[in-house]
C-alpha cells in the first residue's frame, strides 16, 4: 500500500505548506528594504506569539544557540547559577553553564517527573544570578509549572531563564506578568518550519545584567542583535528563507482566529492540549503506561512499553509499516519509552491516524491483546468532550 511520510517527532515537526511556499519564494538579499520590512513584521509578530512587551530577538541557529546566548550574555565566570533539571534538556543547561565557567547548583527531579515546589524553594539561594529551566522537558514529555517557579523568584535579584522551545505554542505563558526574563523558542517546533531559527524574549533586567557580564561573546552578542533588530536587520546574514517561512506560519496561526495572532496562539495551545489528551487516552486504552502521568506536556507524549519490550521496535515498526516517524527515548530512556508529538501543525485527524497505526503495531509487533478501534474510540471520546 501507499505510505505517506508523517513526522510525529517533537522537532522537527511537520511543515506548513504555506511556509514552504514562502521559503521557496524568498529570493531576497538581507540588506534591502524588502527584507527589512519582512524582518520587522516577523519580530512584531513574535512579540505577540511569545506574549510580551519585552524585546524579542531572532537568531539564525538551532534552539541550543539561544540557550548558549542566555548563558554567555548573562553570566560571568564564577557566577553561581541554579539549574532545574528533569531530563536531557535540563542537563544541557548544566553543560552550557559549566562551559562558560559558572558555579552550577543543580536541583533535579527524576525522569518522568516534575519538581516539588517546596524543594525548589529550598534550592533557590540569593546568590544565584540566574535560574535555568525548561517549560516542557521534551526528553520525558513533562510540563513544569513555570508560573509557580516564577512566583518563587519574583522580587529577588535572580534572573529566570526558561527554555520554552517546545513550551511555546503548547502551554500558556504570561511572560511579563510572571516575570520571565528570557523565554526561548525554536523554529522546528510549534511554528511549523524547518530547523535553523531560534527566538528569545529579553527583559529589561536581563539587558542590565548583560552589561555586567564578563563572558566572551561574538556571534551571540545579544546587545549587537538588539541594535540591528531596531533597523530590521541582524548582525550577520540571517536565514532569509526561514524568516519568510516564519512570517507565513505566524500569518497562518493568526488566520486560525480571524487574523488575531494572540487568539491564534491560544487556539494553537488548545489544539495541542486536546491532541495530547486524546493520544494519552488512546495509548492507555491500548495497554501502554504513560511515562509522565503527573504533569504531562501538551507538546509531546512519552509512553513506556511493557517491561521486557523494546520501544525501539515500536519506533522502527511505525516507520517501516506506515512511514510514521516517532522518537525513541534519549539516553537511559532509550528502548524504554517512545515519544509522539502534538506541537505545531498536527490536527485531530493526525491523532486518529497515529492511534490507528499504534493499534496495529501494538498487536503485530508487541503482541499485546488489541481490540481494533479501542484506542481510536478513547481518543474520539476526548475529542467529543474537549474540542471546541
Ligand atoms: C528541541 C529542543 C531544544 C533545542 O534543540 P536544538 O537541537 O538545538 O534545536 C532545546 N530544548 C528543548 C526542550 C527542546 O525540545
Short mmCIF file of C-alpha atoms and ligand atoms in Angstrom, two decimals:
data_model
loop_
_atom_site.label_atom_id
_atom_site.label_comp_id
_atom_site.label_asym_id
_atom_site.label_seq_id
_atom_site.Cartn_x
_atom_site.Cartn_y
_atom_site.Cartn_z
CA UNK A 1 0.00 0.00 0.00
CA UNK A 2 0.99 3.64 -0.39
CA UNK A 3 2.63 5.10 2.69
CA UNK A 4 2.76 8.84 3.32
CA UNK A 5 5.65 10.06 5.41
CA UNK A 6 4.34 11.65 8.58
CA UNK A 7 6.55 13.29 11.17
CA UNK A 8 5.37 12.80 14.74
CA UNK A 9 8.65 13.87 16.30
CA UNK A 10 8.89 16.72 18.83
CA UNK A 11 11.14 18.67 16.48
CA UNK A 12 11.49 18.80 13.59
CA UNK A 13 7.71 18.85 13.22
CA UNK A 14 5.51 18.72 10.08
CA UNK A 15 5.99 21.71 7.77
CA UNK A 16 3.18 24.11 6.98
CA UNK A 17 2.69 24.16 3.16
CA UNK A 18 2.16 27.95 3.12
CA UNK A 19 5.50 28.37 4.90
CA UNK A 20 7.20 26.05 2.40
CA UNK A 21 5.92 28.19 -0.48
CA UNK A 22 7.10 31.37 1.24
CA UNK A 23 10.55 29.82 1.79
CA UNK A 24 10.83 28.73 -1.85
CA UNK A 25 9.96 32.26 -2.99
CA UNK A 26 12.33 34.06 -0.61
CA UNK A 27 14.93 35.04 -3.22
CA UNK A 28 15.98 38.15 -1.37
CA UNK A 29 19.06 39.98 -0.14
CA UNK A 30 19.09 40.74 3.56
CA UNK A 31 20.29 44.35 3.31
CA UNK A 32 17.30 45.57 1.30
CA UNK A 33 14.07 47.39 2.16
CA UNK A 34 12.11 44.23 1.25
CA UNK A 35 13.91 42.11 3.81
CA UNK A 36 13.88 44.83 6.48
CA UNK A 37 10.10 45.09 6.13
CA UNK A 38 9.78 41.31 6.45
CA UNK A 39 12.13 41.11 9.44
CA UNK A 40 10.34 43.92 11.30
CA UNK A 41 6.97 42.30 10.59
CA UNK A 42 8.15 38.92 11.90
CA UNK A 43 9.74 40.46 15.03
CA UNK A 44 6.46 42.26 15.78
CA UNK A 45 4.51 39.01 15.25
CA UNK A 46 6.92 37.13 17.52
CA UNK A 47 6.22 39.56 20.36
CA UNK A 48 2.55 38.66 20.10
CA UNK A 49 3.30 34.96 19.72
CA UNK A 50 5.54 34.98 22.79
CA UNK A 51 3.07 37.31 24.51
CA UNK A 52 5.37 40.03 25.83
CA UNK A 53 6.23 43.72 25.67
CA UNK A 54 9.92 42.79 26.05
CA UNK A 55 12.27 42.75 23.08
CA UNK A 56 12.13 39.56 21.06
CA UNK A 57 15.25 38.68 19.06
CA UNK A 58 15.51 36.23 16.20
CA UNK A 59 18.78 34.32 15.77
CA UNK A 60 19.95 32.09 12.93
CA UNK A 61 20.86 28.95 14.86
CA UNK A 62 19.13 25.97 16.41
CA UNK A 63 17.49 26.33 19.80
CA UNK A 64 20.67 25.49 21.65
CA UNK A 65 22.29 28.63 20.20
CA UNK A 66 19.75 30.79 22.03
CA UNK A 67 20.30 28.71 25.18
CA UNK A 68 24.04 29.34 24.89
CA UNK A 69 23.41 33.06 24.31
CA UNK A 70 21.41 33.23 27.51
CA UNK A 71 24.33 31.78 29.41
CA UNK A 72 27.18 33.70 27.73
CA UNK A 73 25.33 37.04 27.83
CA UNK A 74 24.00 36.86 31.38
CA UNK A 75 26.81 35.33 33.41
CA UNK A 76 30.48 35.78 34.25
CA UNK A 77 32.95 33.02 35.14
CA UNK A 78 32.46 32.03 38.77
CA UNK A 79 28.84 33.18 38.94
CA UNK A 80 26.56 30.94 40.94
CA UNK A 81 23.57 29.74 38.92
CA UNK A 82 20.84 27.19 39.58
CA UNK A 83 19.74 24.64 37.01
CA UNK A 84 16.39 22.92 37.49
CA UNK A 85 16.55 19.71 35.53
CA UNK A 86 14.38 16.65 34.98
CA UNK A 87 15.76 15.34 31.71
CA UNK A 88 18.19 15.62 28.83
CA UNK A 89 17.39 19.26 28.01
CA UNK A 90 17.77 20.30 31.63
CA UNK A 91 21.15 18.57 31.60
CA UNK A 92 22.04 20.70 28.58
CA UNK A 93 21.71 23.81 30.78
CA UNK A 94 24.21 22.32 33.21
CA UNK A 95 26.67 21.59 30.41
CA UNK A 96 26.31 25.07 28.95
CA UNK A 97 26.65 26.87 32.28
CA UNK A 98 29.77 24.85 33.13
CA UNK A 99 31.24 25.55 29.68
CA UNK A 100 31.05 29.27 30.49
CA UNK A 101 32.65 28.85 33.89
CA UNK A 102 29.56 29.15 36.07
CA UNK A 103 29.48 27.60 39.52
CA UNK A 104 26.42 25.42 38.93
CA UNK A 105 23.98 24.23 41.58
CA UNK A 106 21.72 21.53 40.20
CA UNK A 107 18.28 20.68 41.51
CA UNK A 108 16.85 17.66 39.78
CA UNK A 109 13.66 15.65 39.61
CA UNK A 110 13.59 12.05 38.36
CA UNK A 111 12.94 11.41 34.66
CA UNK A 112 9.20 11.43 34.05
CA UNK A 113 8.53 13.73 36.98
CA UNK A 114 8.40 17.47 37.63
CA UNK A 115 9.75 19.47 40.58
CA UNK A 116 8.43 19.57 44.11
CA UNK A 117 7.87 23.29 44.67
CA UNK A 118 8.86 23.19 48.33
CA UNK A 119 12.17 21.60 47.28
CA UNK A 120 12.71 24.22 44.58
CA UNK A 121 12.05 26.95 47.13
CA UNK A 122 14.76 25.48 49.34
CA UNK A 123 17.19 25.19 46.44
CA UNK A 124 16.93 28.86 45.41
CA UNK A 125 19.61 30.99 47.08
CA UNK A 126 20.01 34.79 46.97
CA UNK A 127 23.47 34.35 45.42
CA UNK A 128 22.05 32.63 42.31
CA UNK A 129 22.47 35.07 39.45
CA UNK A 130 20.27 33.06 37.11
CA UNK A 131 17.88 30.11 37.29
CA UNK A 132 17.73 28.00 34.16
CA UNK A 133 14.84 25.62 33.46
CA UNK A 134 12.59 24.13 30.77
CA UNK A 135 8.89 24.87 30.33
CA UNK A 136 8.45 21.42 28.87
CA UNK A 137 11.20 18.80 29.15
CA UNK A 138 10.91 17.22 25.72
CA UNK A 139 13.02 14.16 26.58
CA UNK A 140 10.41 12.97 29.11
CA UNK A 141 7.35 14.93 27.84
CA UNK A 142 6.89 16.59 31.23
CA UNK A 143 5.48 20.06 31.75
CA UNK A 144 6.99 22.13 34.55
CA UNK A 145 5.00 24.74 36.47
CA UNK A 146 6.77 27.86 35.22
CA UNK A 147 4.22 30.17 36.83
CA UNK A 148 4.75 28.70 40.31
CA UNK A 149 8.54 28.80 39.97
CA UNK A 150 8.42 32.37 38.64
CA UNK A 151 6.49 33.30 41.80
CA UNK A 152 9.33 31.94 43.94
CA UNK A 153 11.84 34.04 42.00
CA UNK A 154 9.82 37.26 41.75
CA UNK A 155 11.06 40.15 43.86
CA UNK A 156 14.59 38.71 44.08
CA UNK A 157 17.66 39.75 42.08
CA UNK A 158 17.83 36.34 40.41
CA UNK A 159 17.01 36.15 36.70
CA UNK A 160 14.68 33.45 35.38
CA UNK A 161 15.58 31.93 32.01
CA UNK A 162 13.09 29.47 30.54
CA UNK A 163 13.72 27.13 27.62
CA UNK A 164 10.28 27.25 26.04
CA UNK A 165 11.48 25.62 22.85
CA UNK A 166 8.66 23.08 22.99
CA UNK A 167 6.66 25.08 25.55
CA UNK A 168 5.84 27.99 23.24
CA UNK A 169 2.71 27.13 21.27
CA UNK A 170 1.81 24.26 23.63
CA UNK A 171 1.42 25.93 27.02
CA UNK A 172 0.18 29.35 28.16
CA UNK A 173 2.67 31.91 29.49
CA UNK A 174 2.28 35.38 30.94
CA UNK A 175 5.88 36.43 30.34
CA UNK A 176 5.64 39.94 31.73
CA UNK A 177 3.13 39.20 34.49
CA UNK A 178 5.08 36.25 35.84
CA UNK A 179 8.45 37.93 35.28
CA UNK A 180 10.21 35.55 32.89
CA UNK A 181 13.45 37.32 31.98
CA UNK A 182 14.31 35.19 28.97
CA UNK A 183 11.95 32.83 27.16
CA UNK A 184 13.40 30.83 24.27
CA UNK A 185 11.70 29.27 21.25
CA UNK A 186 12.88 27.34 18.20
CA UNK A 187 11.67 27.23 14.61
CA UNK A 188 11.40 23.45 14.18
CA UNK A 189 8.84 23.10 16.95
CA UNK A 190 5.36 24.70 17.23
CA UNK A 191 5.90 27.28 14.48
CA UNK A 192 5.84 24.62 11.75
CA UNK A 193 9.01 25.49 9.82
CA UNK A 194 12.38 23.73 9.44
CA UNK A 195 15.22 23.94 11.99
CA UNK A 196 17.56 26.92 11.84
CA UNK A 197 15.97 29.80 13.76
CA UNK A 198 15.74 30.48 17.47
CA UNK A 199 13.92 33.37 19.09
CA UNK A 200 14.01 34.74 22.60
CA UNK A 201 12.35 37.46 24.66
CA UNK A 202 14.67 39.54 26.85
CA UNK A 203 13.54 41.61 29.85
CA UNK A 204 14.98 44.99 30.88
CA UNK A 205 16.52 43.28 33.91
CA UNK A 206 18.29 40.85 31.62
CA UNK A 207 19.59 43.68 29.42
CA UNK A 208 21.01 45.25 32.56
CA UNK A 209 22.77 42.02 33.52
CA UNK A 210 24.30 41.78 30.05
CA UNK A 211 26.24 44.98 30.54
CA UNK A 212 27.94 43.43 33.57
CA UNK A 213 28.67 40.01 32.09
CA UNK A 214 32.34 39.28 31.53
CA UNK A 215 31.92 36.21 29.38
CA UNK A 216 33.25 36.31 25.81
CA UNK A 217 30.62 36.77 23.10
CA UNK A 218 30.85 37.37 19.39
CA UNK A 219 28.24 35.72 17.12
CA UNK A 220 25.77 35.55 20.00
CA UNK A 221 26.20 39.09 21.31
CA UNK A 222 22.57 39.91 22.04
CA UNK A 223 23.31 43.64 22.51
CA UNK A 224 24.51 43.77 18.90
CA UNK A 225 21.40 41.91 17.72
CA UNK A 226 19.15 44.31 19.62
CA UNK A 227 20.73 47.35 17.93
CA UNK A 228 20.36 45.78 14.49
CA UNK A 229 16.84 44.49 15.06
CA UNK A 230 15.54 48.04 15.51
CA UNK A 231 16.58 48.69 11.89
CA UNK A 232 15.08 45.44 10.63
CA UNK A 233 18.44 43.74 10.32
CA UNK A 234 20.51 41.12 12.03
CA UNK A 235 24.22 41.46 12.72
CA UNK A 236 25.20 38.73 10.25
CA UNK A 237 23.47 37.08 7.29
CA UNK A 238 20.20 35.71 8.65
CA UNK A 239 18.48 32.54 7.42
CA UNK A 240 16.44 34.65 4.98
CA UNK A 241 14.18 31.87 3.70
CA UNK A 242 13.36 30.68 7.21
CA UNK A 243 12.40 34.21 8.22
CA UNK A 244 9.98 34.31 5.28
CA UNK A 245 8.62 30.90 6.29
CA UNK A 246 8.18 32.03 9.88
CA UNK A 247 6.20 35.08 8.74
CA UNK A 248 3.89 32.84 6.72
CA UNK A 249 3.47 30.44 9.64
CA UNK A 250 2.60 33.23 12.06
CA UNK A 251 0.10 34.55 9.48
CA UNK A 252 -1.43 31.06 9.39
CA UNK A 253 -1.64 30.87 13.18
CA UNK A 254 -3.36 34.28 13.23
CA UNK A 255 -5.64 33.09 10.43
CA UNK A 256 -6.93 30.31 12.68
CA UNK A 257 -8.56 33.05 14.80
CA UNK A 258 -9.77 35.51 12.17
CA UNK A 259 -6.40 37.27 11.89
CA UNK A 260 -5.84 37.78 15.63
CA UNK A 261 -2.42 36.30 16.41
CA UNK A 262 -2.89 36.32 20.17
CA UNK A 263 -6.13 34.35 19.86
CA UNK A 264 -4.49 32.14 17.24
CA UNK A 265 -1.68 31.33 19.66
CA UNK A 266 -4.21 30.37 22.32
CA UNK A 267 -6.03 28.18 19.78
CA UNK A 268 -2.74 26.52 18.85
CA UNK A 269 -2.04 25.72 22.50
CA UNK A 270 -5.54 24.34 22.97
CA UNK A 271 -5.16 22.26 19.81
CA UNK A 272 -2.03 20.65 21.25
CA UNK A 273 -3.78 20.09 24.59
CA UNK A 274 -6.71 18.22 23.02
CA UNK A 275 -4.49 16.16 20.72
CA UNK A 276 -2.25 15.28 23.67
CA UNK A 277 -5.19 14.31 25.90
CA UNK A 278 -6.70 12.19 23.11
CA UNK A 279 -3.35 10.49 22.47
CA UNK A 280 -2.86 9.71 26.15
CA UNK A 281 -6.36 8.23 26.40
CA UNK A 282 -5.81 6.14 23.28
CA UNK A 283 -2.44 4.77 24.35
CA UNK A 284 -3.67 3.91 27.83
CA UNK A 285 -6.64 2.10 26.25
CA UNK A 286 -4.07 0.06 24.30
CA UNK A 287 -2.34 -1.02 27.50
CA UNK A 288 0.65 1.32 27.47
CA UNK A 289 1.82 3.21 30.55
CA UNK A 290 2.31 6.97 30.42
CA UNK A 291 5.87 7.90 31.32
CA UNK A 292 4.87 11.29 32.78
CA UNK A 293 1.37 10.81 34.19
CA UNK A 294 1.59 13.54 36.86
CA UNK A 295 2.50 16.51 34.69
CA UNK A 296 2.14 15.55 31.03
CA UNK A 297 3.15 18.10 28.41
CA UNK A 298 0.89 19.00 25.51
CA UNK A 299 3.98 19.27 23.30
CA UNK A 300 4.54 15.53 23.20
CA UNK A 301 3.54 12.31 24.92
CA UNK A 302 6.07 9.84 26.27
CA UNK A 303 4.91 6.26 26.61
CA UNK A 304 6.59 3.35 28.31
CA UNK A 305 6.38 -0.04 26.59
CA UNK A 306 5.63 -3.06 28.80
CA UNK A 307 8.59 -4.45 30.78
CA UNK A 308 10.93 -6.58 28.68
CA UNK A 309 9.83 -5.00 25.39
CA UNK A 310 11.86 -2.57 23.28
CA UNK A 311 10.40 0.85 22.46
CA UNK A 312 12.82 1.00 19.56
CA UNK A 313 10.87 -1.85 17.95
CA UNK A 314 7.73 0.29 18.06
CA UNK A 315 9.52 3.27 16.53
CA UNK A 316 11.00 1.02 13.80
CA UNK A 317 7.72 -0.74 13.03
CA UNK A 318 5.73 2.52 12.80
CA UNK A 319 8.31 3.77 10.32
CA UNK A 320 8.54 0.54 8.32
CA UNK A 321 4.80 -0.12 8.10
CA UNK A 322 3.33 3.37 7.98
CA UNK A 323 6.26 5.75 7.27
CA UNK A 324 5.24 7.34 10.57
CA UNK A 325 8.22 8.85 12.40
CA UNK A 326 8.21 8.92 16.21
CA UNK A 327 11.10 9.40 18.63
CA UNK A 328 12.78 6.82 20.84
CA UNK A 329 13.79 7.71 24.39
CA UNK A 330 17.08 9.61 24.78
CA UNK A 331 19.98 8.42 26.91
CA UNK A 332 18.97 5.98 29.64
CA UNK A 333 15.35 6.14 28.40
CA UNK A 334 16.29 4.67 25.02
CA UNK A 335 14.47 1.39 24.45
CA UNK A 336 12.09 2.06 27.35
CA UNK A 337 9.87 4.84 26.00
CA UNK A 338 8.82 6.34 22.71
CA UNK A 339 7.61 9.87 22.13
CA UNK A 340 4.90 11.22 19.87
CA UNK A 341 4.46 14.95 19.21
CA UNK A 342 1.44 17.27 19.14
CA UNK A 343 3.14 20.64 18.74
CA UNK A 344 2.53 22.77 15.69
CA UNK A 345 0.85 21.53 12.55
CA UNK A 346 -0.99 18.48 13.91
CA UNK A 347 -4.74 18.17 13.73
CA UNK A 348 -7.20 15.81 15.33
CA UNK A 349 -7.21 13.52 12.30
CA UNK A 350 -3.44 13.14 12.58
CA UNK A 351 -4.02 11.91 16.13
CA UNK A 352 -6.63 9.40 14.95
CA UNK A 353 -4.25 8.20 12.23
CA UNK A 354 -1.44 7.73 14.71
CA UNK A 355 -3.62 5.76 17.12
CA UNK A 356 -4.95 3.59 14.31
CA UNK A 357 -1.37 2.76 13.39
CA UNK A 358 -0.44 2.23 17.04
CA UNK A 359 -3.19 -0.40 17.35
CA UNK A 360 -1.65 -2.41 14.50
CA UNK A 361 1.86 -2.12 15.93
CA UNK A 362 0.78 -2.99 19.49
CA UNK A 363 -0.82 -6.17 18.15
CA UNK A 364 1.65 -7.22 15.44
CA UNK A 365 4.97 -6.02 16.86
CA UNK A 366 4.44 -6.24 20.62
CA UNK A 367 1.82 -9.00 20.63
CA UNK A 368 -0.48 -7.10 23.00
CA UNK A 369 -4.14 -8.20 23.15
CA UNK A 370 -5.60 -5.46 20.96
CA UNK A 371 -9.23 -4.91 20.03
CA UNK A 372 -9.22 -2.75 16.90
CA UNK A 373 -10.86 0.60 17.49
CA UNK A 374 -10.38 0.78 21.26
CA UNK A 375 -7.61 3.38 21.18
CA UNK A 376 -9.34 5.36 18.46
CA UNK A 377 -12.63 5.31 20.39
CA UNK A 378 -10.93 6.54 23.56
CA UNK A 379 -9.49 9.46 21.60
CA UNK A 380 -12.84 10.21 19.97
CA UNK A 381 -14.42 10.42 23.40
CA UNK A 382 -11.82 13.02 24.48
CA UNK A 383 -12.40 14.97 21.28
CA UNK A 384 -16.16 14.95 21.77
CA UNK A 385 -15.78 16.26 25.32
CA UNK A 386 -12.95 18.75 24.92
CA UNK A 387 -12.73 20.11 21.37
CA UNK A 388 -14.32 23.47 20.73
C1 LIG B 1 14.39 20.81 20.63
C2 LIG B 1 14.71 21.34 21.95
C3 LIG B 1 15.84 22.14 22.18
C4 LIG B 1 16.76 22.64 21.11
O1 LIG B 1 17.44 21.77 20.43
P1 LIG B 1 18.17 22.17 19.08
O2 LIG B 1 18.51 20.84 18.52
O3 LIG B 1 19.35 22.98 19.41
O4 LIG B 1 17.19 22.96 18.26
C5 LIG B 1 16.07 22.63 23.44
N1 LIG B 1 15.24 22.38 24.44
C6 LIG B 1 14.13 21.66 24.27
C7 LIG B 1 13.23 21.45 25.44
C8 LIG B 1 13.83 21.10 23.03
O5 LIG B 1 12.73 20.38 22.86
#
